[in-house]
Short mmCIF file of C-alpha atoms (C1' of nucleotides) in Angstrom, two decimals:
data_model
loop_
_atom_site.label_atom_id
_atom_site.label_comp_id
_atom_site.label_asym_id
_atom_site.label_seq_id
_atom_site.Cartn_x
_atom_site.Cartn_y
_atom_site.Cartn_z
CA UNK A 1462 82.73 12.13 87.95
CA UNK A 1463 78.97 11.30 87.33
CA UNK A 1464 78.27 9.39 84.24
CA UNK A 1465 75.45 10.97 82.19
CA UNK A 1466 72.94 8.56 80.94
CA UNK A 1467 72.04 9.77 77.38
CA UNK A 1468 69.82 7.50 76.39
CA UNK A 1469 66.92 8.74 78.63
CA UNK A 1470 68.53 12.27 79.24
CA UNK A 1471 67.78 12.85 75.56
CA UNK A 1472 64.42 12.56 76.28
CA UNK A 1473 63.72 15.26 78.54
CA UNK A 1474 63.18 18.61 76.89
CA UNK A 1475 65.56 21.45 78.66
CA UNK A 1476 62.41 24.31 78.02
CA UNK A 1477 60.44 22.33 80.03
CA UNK A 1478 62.40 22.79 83.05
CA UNK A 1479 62.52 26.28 82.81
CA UNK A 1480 58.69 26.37 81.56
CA UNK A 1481 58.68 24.28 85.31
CA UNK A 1482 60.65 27.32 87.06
CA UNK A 1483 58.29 29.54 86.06
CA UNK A 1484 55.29 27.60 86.53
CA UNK A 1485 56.71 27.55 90.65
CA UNK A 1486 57.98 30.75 90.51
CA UNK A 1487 54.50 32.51 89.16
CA UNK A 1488 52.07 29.82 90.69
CA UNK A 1489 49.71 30.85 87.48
CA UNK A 1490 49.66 28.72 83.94
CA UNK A 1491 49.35 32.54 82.32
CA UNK A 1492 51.65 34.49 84.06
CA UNK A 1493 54.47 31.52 83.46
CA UNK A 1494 53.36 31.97 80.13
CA UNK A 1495 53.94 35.61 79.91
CA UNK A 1496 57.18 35.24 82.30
CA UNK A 1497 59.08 33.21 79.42
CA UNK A 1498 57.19 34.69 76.43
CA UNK A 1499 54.77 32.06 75.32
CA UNK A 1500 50.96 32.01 74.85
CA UNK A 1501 48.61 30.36 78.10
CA UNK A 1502 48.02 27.29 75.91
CA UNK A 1503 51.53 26.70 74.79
CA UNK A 1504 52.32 27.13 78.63
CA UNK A 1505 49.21 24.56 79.31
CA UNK A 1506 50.50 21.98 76.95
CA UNK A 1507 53.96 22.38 78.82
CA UNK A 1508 52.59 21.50 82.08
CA UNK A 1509 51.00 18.45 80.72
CA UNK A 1510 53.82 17.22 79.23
CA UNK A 1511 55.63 18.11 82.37
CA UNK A 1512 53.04 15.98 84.44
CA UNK A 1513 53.32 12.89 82.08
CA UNK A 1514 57.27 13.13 82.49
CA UNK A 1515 56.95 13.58 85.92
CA UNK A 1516 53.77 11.29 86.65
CA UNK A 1517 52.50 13.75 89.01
CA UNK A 1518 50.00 16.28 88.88
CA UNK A 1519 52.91 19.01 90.11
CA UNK A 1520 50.26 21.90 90.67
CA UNK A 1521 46.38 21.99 91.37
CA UNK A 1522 44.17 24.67 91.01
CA UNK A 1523 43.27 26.17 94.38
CA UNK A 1524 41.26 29.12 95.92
CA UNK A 1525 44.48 31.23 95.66
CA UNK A 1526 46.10 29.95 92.68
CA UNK A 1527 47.90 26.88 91.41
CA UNK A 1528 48.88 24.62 94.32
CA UNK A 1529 52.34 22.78 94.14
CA UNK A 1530 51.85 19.34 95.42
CA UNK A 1531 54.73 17.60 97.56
CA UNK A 1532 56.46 15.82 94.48
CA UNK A 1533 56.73 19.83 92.61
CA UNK A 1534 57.79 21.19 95.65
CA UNK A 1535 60.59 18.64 96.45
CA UNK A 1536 62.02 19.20 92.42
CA UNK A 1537 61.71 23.13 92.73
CA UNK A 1538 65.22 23.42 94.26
CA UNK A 1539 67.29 20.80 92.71
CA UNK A 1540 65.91 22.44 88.72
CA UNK A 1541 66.45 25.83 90.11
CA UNK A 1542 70.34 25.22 90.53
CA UNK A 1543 70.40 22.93 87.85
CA UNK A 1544 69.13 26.04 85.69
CA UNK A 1545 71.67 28.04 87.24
CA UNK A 1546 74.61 26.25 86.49
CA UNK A 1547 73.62 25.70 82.82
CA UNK A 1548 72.89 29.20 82.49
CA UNK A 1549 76.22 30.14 84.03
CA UNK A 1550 78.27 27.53 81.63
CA UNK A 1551 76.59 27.75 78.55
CA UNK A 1552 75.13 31.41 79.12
CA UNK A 1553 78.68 33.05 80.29
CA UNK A 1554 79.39 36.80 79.40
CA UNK A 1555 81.94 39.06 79.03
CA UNK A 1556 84.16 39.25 82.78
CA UNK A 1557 82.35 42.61 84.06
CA UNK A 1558 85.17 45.55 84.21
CA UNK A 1559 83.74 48.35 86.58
CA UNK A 1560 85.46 50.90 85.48
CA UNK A 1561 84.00 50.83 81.69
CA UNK A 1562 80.77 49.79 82.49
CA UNK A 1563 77.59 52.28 82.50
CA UNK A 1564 75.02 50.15 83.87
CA UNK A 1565 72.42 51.35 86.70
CA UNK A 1566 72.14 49.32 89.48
CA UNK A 1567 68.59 48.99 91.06
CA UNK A 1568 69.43 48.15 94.61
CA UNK A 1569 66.32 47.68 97.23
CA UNK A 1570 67.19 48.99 101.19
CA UNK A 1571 65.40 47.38 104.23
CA UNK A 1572 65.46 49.28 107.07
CA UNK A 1573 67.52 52.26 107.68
CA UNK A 1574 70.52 50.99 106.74
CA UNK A 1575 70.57 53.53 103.95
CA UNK A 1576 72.89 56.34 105.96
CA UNK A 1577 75.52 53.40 106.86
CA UNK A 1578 76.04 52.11 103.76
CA UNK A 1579 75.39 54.36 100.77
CA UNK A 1580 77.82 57.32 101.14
CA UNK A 1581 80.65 54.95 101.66
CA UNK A 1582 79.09 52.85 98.25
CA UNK A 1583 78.98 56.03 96.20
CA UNK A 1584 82.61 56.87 97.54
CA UNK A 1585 83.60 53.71 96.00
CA UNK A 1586 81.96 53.89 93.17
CA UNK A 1587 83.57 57.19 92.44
CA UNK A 1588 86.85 55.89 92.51
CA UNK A 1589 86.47 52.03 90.55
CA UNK A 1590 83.15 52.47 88.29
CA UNK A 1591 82.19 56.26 87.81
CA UNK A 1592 80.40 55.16 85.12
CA UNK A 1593 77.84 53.52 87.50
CA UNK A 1594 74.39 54.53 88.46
CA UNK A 1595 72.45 54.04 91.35
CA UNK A 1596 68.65 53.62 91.73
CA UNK A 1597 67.68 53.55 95.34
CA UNK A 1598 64.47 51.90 96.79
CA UNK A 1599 63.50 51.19 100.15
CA UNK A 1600 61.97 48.09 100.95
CA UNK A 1601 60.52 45.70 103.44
CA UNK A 1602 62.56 42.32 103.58
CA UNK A 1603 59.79 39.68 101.85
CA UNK A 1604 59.33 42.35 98.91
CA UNK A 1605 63.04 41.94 98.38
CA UNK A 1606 63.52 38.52 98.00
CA UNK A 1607 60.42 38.71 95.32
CA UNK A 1608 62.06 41.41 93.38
CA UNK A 1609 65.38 40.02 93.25
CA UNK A 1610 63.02 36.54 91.35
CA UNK A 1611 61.32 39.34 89.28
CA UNK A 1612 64.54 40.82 87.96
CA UNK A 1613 62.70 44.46 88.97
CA UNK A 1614 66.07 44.62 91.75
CA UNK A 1615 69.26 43.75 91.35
CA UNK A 1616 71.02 43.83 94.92
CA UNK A 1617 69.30 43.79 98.08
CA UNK A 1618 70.73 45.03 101.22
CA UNK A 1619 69.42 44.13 104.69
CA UNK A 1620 68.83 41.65 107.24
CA UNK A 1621 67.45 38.14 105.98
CA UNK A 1622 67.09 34.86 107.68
CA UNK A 1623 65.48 33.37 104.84
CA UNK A 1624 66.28 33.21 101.21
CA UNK A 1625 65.90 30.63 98.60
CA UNK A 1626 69.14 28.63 97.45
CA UNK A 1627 69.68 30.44 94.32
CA UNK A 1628 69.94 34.04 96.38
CA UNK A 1629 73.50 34.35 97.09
CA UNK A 1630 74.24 36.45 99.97
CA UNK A 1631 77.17 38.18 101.46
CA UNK A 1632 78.19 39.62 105.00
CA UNK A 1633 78.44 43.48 103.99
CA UNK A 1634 79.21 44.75 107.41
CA UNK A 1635 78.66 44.30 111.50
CA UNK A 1636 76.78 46.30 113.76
CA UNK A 1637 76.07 46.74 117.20
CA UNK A 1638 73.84 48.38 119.60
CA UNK A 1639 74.14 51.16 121.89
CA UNK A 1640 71.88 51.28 125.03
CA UNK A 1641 70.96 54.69 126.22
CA UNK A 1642 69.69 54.85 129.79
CA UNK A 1643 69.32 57.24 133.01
CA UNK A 1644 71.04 54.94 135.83
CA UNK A 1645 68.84 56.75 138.52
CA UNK A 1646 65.69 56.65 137.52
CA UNK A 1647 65.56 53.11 136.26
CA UNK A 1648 68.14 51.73 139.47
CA UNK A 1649 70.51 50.38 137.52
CA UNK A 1650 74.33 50.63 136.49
CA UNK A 1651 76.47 50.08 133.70
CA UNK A 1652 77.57 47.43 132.19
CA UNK A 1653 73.69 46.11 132.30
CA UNK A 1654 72.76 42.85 131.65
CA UNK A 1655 70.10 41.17 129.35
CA UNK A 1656 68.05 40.78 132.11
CA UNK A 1657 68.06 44.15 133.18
CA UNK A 1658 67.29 45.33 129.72
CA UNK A 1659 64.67 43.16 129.02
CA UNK A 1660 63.07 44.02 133.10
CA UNK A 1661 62.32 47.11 132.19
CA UNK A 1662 60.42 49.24 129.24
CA UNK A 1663 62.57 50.10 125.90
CA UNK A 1664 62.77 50.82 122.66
CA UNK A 1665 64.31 49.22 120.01
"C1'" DG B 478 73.41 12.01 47.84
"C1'" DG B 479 69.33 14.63 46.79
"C1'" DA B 480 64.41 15.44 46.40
"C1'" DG B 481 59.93 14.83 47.84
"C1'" DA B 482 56.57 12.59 50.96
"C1'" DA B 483 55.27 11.36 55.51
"C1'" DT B 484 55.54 12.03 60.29
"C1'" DT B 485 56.37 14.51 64.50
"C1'" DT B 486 56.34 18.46 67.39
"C1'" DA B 487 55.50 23.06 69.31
"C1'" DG B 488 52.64 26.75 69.56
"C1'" DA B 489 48.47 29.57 68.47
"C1'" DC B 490 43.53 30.13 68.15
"C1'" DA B 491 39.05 29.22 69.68
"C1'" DC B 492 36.37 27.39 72.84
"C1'" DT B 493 34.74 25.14 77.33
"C1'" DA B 494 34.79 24.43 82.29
"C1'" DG B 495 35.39 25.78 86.94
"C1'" DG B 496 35.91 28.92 90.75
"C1'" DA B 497 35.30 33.35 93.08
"C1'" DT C 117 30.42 37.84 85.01
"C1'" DC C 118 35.23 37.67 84.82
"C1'" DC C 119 39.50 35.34 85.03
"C1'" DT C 120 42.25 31.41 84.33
"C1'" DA C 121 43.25 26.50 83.31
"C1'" DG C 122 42.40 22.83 80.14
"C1'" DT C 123 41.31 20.83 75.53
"C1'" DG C 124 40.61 20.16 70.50
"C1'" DT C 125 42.15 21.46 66.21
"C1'" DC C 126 44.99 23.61 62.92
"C1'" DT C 127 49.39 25.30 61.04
"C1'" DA C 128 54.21 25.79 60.33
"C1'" DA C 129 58.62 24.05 60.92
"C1'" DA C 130 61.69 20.35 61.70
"C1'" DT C 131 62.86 15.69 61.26
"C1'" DT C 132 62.73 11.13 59.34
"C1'" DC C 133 61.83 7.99 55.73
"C1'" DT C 134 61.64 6.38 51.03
"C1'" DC C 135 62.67 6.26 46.41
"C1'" DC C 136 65.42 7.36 42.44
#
DNA sequence: GGAGAATTTAGACACTAGGA
DNA sequence: TCCTAGTGTCTAAATTCTCC
């Protein structure tokens, strides 16, 4: 196990860390600020402290907003989980029982995935957590990601390549494509290939 | 050990500076 | 001119120190 050096641990402030989540997170001394409920100053005060800890200048002030330099941007992970785990030790609730619980669940939709996945979801629900509401949104894939930081969603369901580490994700289902063609008037038969597909005009 | 003084710290208010 | 970051100063609370 790692040993845990005290001596100089004891010197670094646990709020600041999170006052340095938000500070990456919002990009903007005031909105950090607001985001964890203190005043712009406070916040301001934070970040120095944050830069003498850190001896680095963590974020500039740029045309569109505060800039994280190399040094902020190479911490912003490593906090992030390290704010997650102590939030899931020290911060644990109650073990969740779906079938008492009457929360409403704000889940965001990309595409039009909405058909495949929600009747079965509310079937479910029905059965394990009637309790259980559902507020549907759809969404474009970059807004989700956002909204899951801003706490305004609380599941997201679509297709993402990217993600930050603290978004956990889950395989929900597999799809597949049919192709729908007229043999004759493109000269072509079944099973196509790629190359055929690609050869002549579609839509996806 | 307890009480009071001194020191430290975090945050708010008021203001200034800089950029669009 | 407006918005936002940074700074100086003050205050309240917490902590540490000193004396009895």
């Amino acid at each position: 196990m790692t040993s845990i050096d005290h001596a100089n641990l004891a010197r670094l402030d646990l709020n600041l860390l999170v006052a340095f989540d938000a500070l990456l997170t919002e990009r903007s001394v005031t909105r950090a600020a607001a985001r964890i409920g203190l005043g712009q100053s406070a916040m301001s005060h934070n970040l120095a402290r944050l830069r003498t800890l850190f001896g680095d200048e963590l974020l500039t002030r740029g045309a569109d907003g505060m800039r994280p330099t190399p040094r902020a941007l190479a911490l912003a992970d490593p906090v992030r989980v390290t704010l997650s785990q102590i939030q899931a030790a020290v911060l644990q609730r109650e073990a969740f029982d779906p079938s008492t619980t009457d929360r409403v669940f704000k889940i965001g939709l990309a595409d039009s995935i909405e058909v495949a996945v929600i009747p079965g979801l509310v079937a479910r629900l029905r059965q394990v957590a009637p309790g259980v509401g559902l507020r549907l949104r759809s969404i474009n894939r970059i807004s989700i990601l956002e909204e899951l930081d801003a706490g305004t969603l609380d599941l997201g369901i679509g297709v993402f390549n990217q993600g930050q580490i603290h978004h956990k994700r889950r395989p929900l289902y597999t799809d597949s494509f049919i192709c729908l063609f007229n043999p004759t008037q493109l000269n072509v038969s079944p099973p196509i290939s790629l190359e055929d597909y690609l050869r002549v005009p579609h839509v996806l």
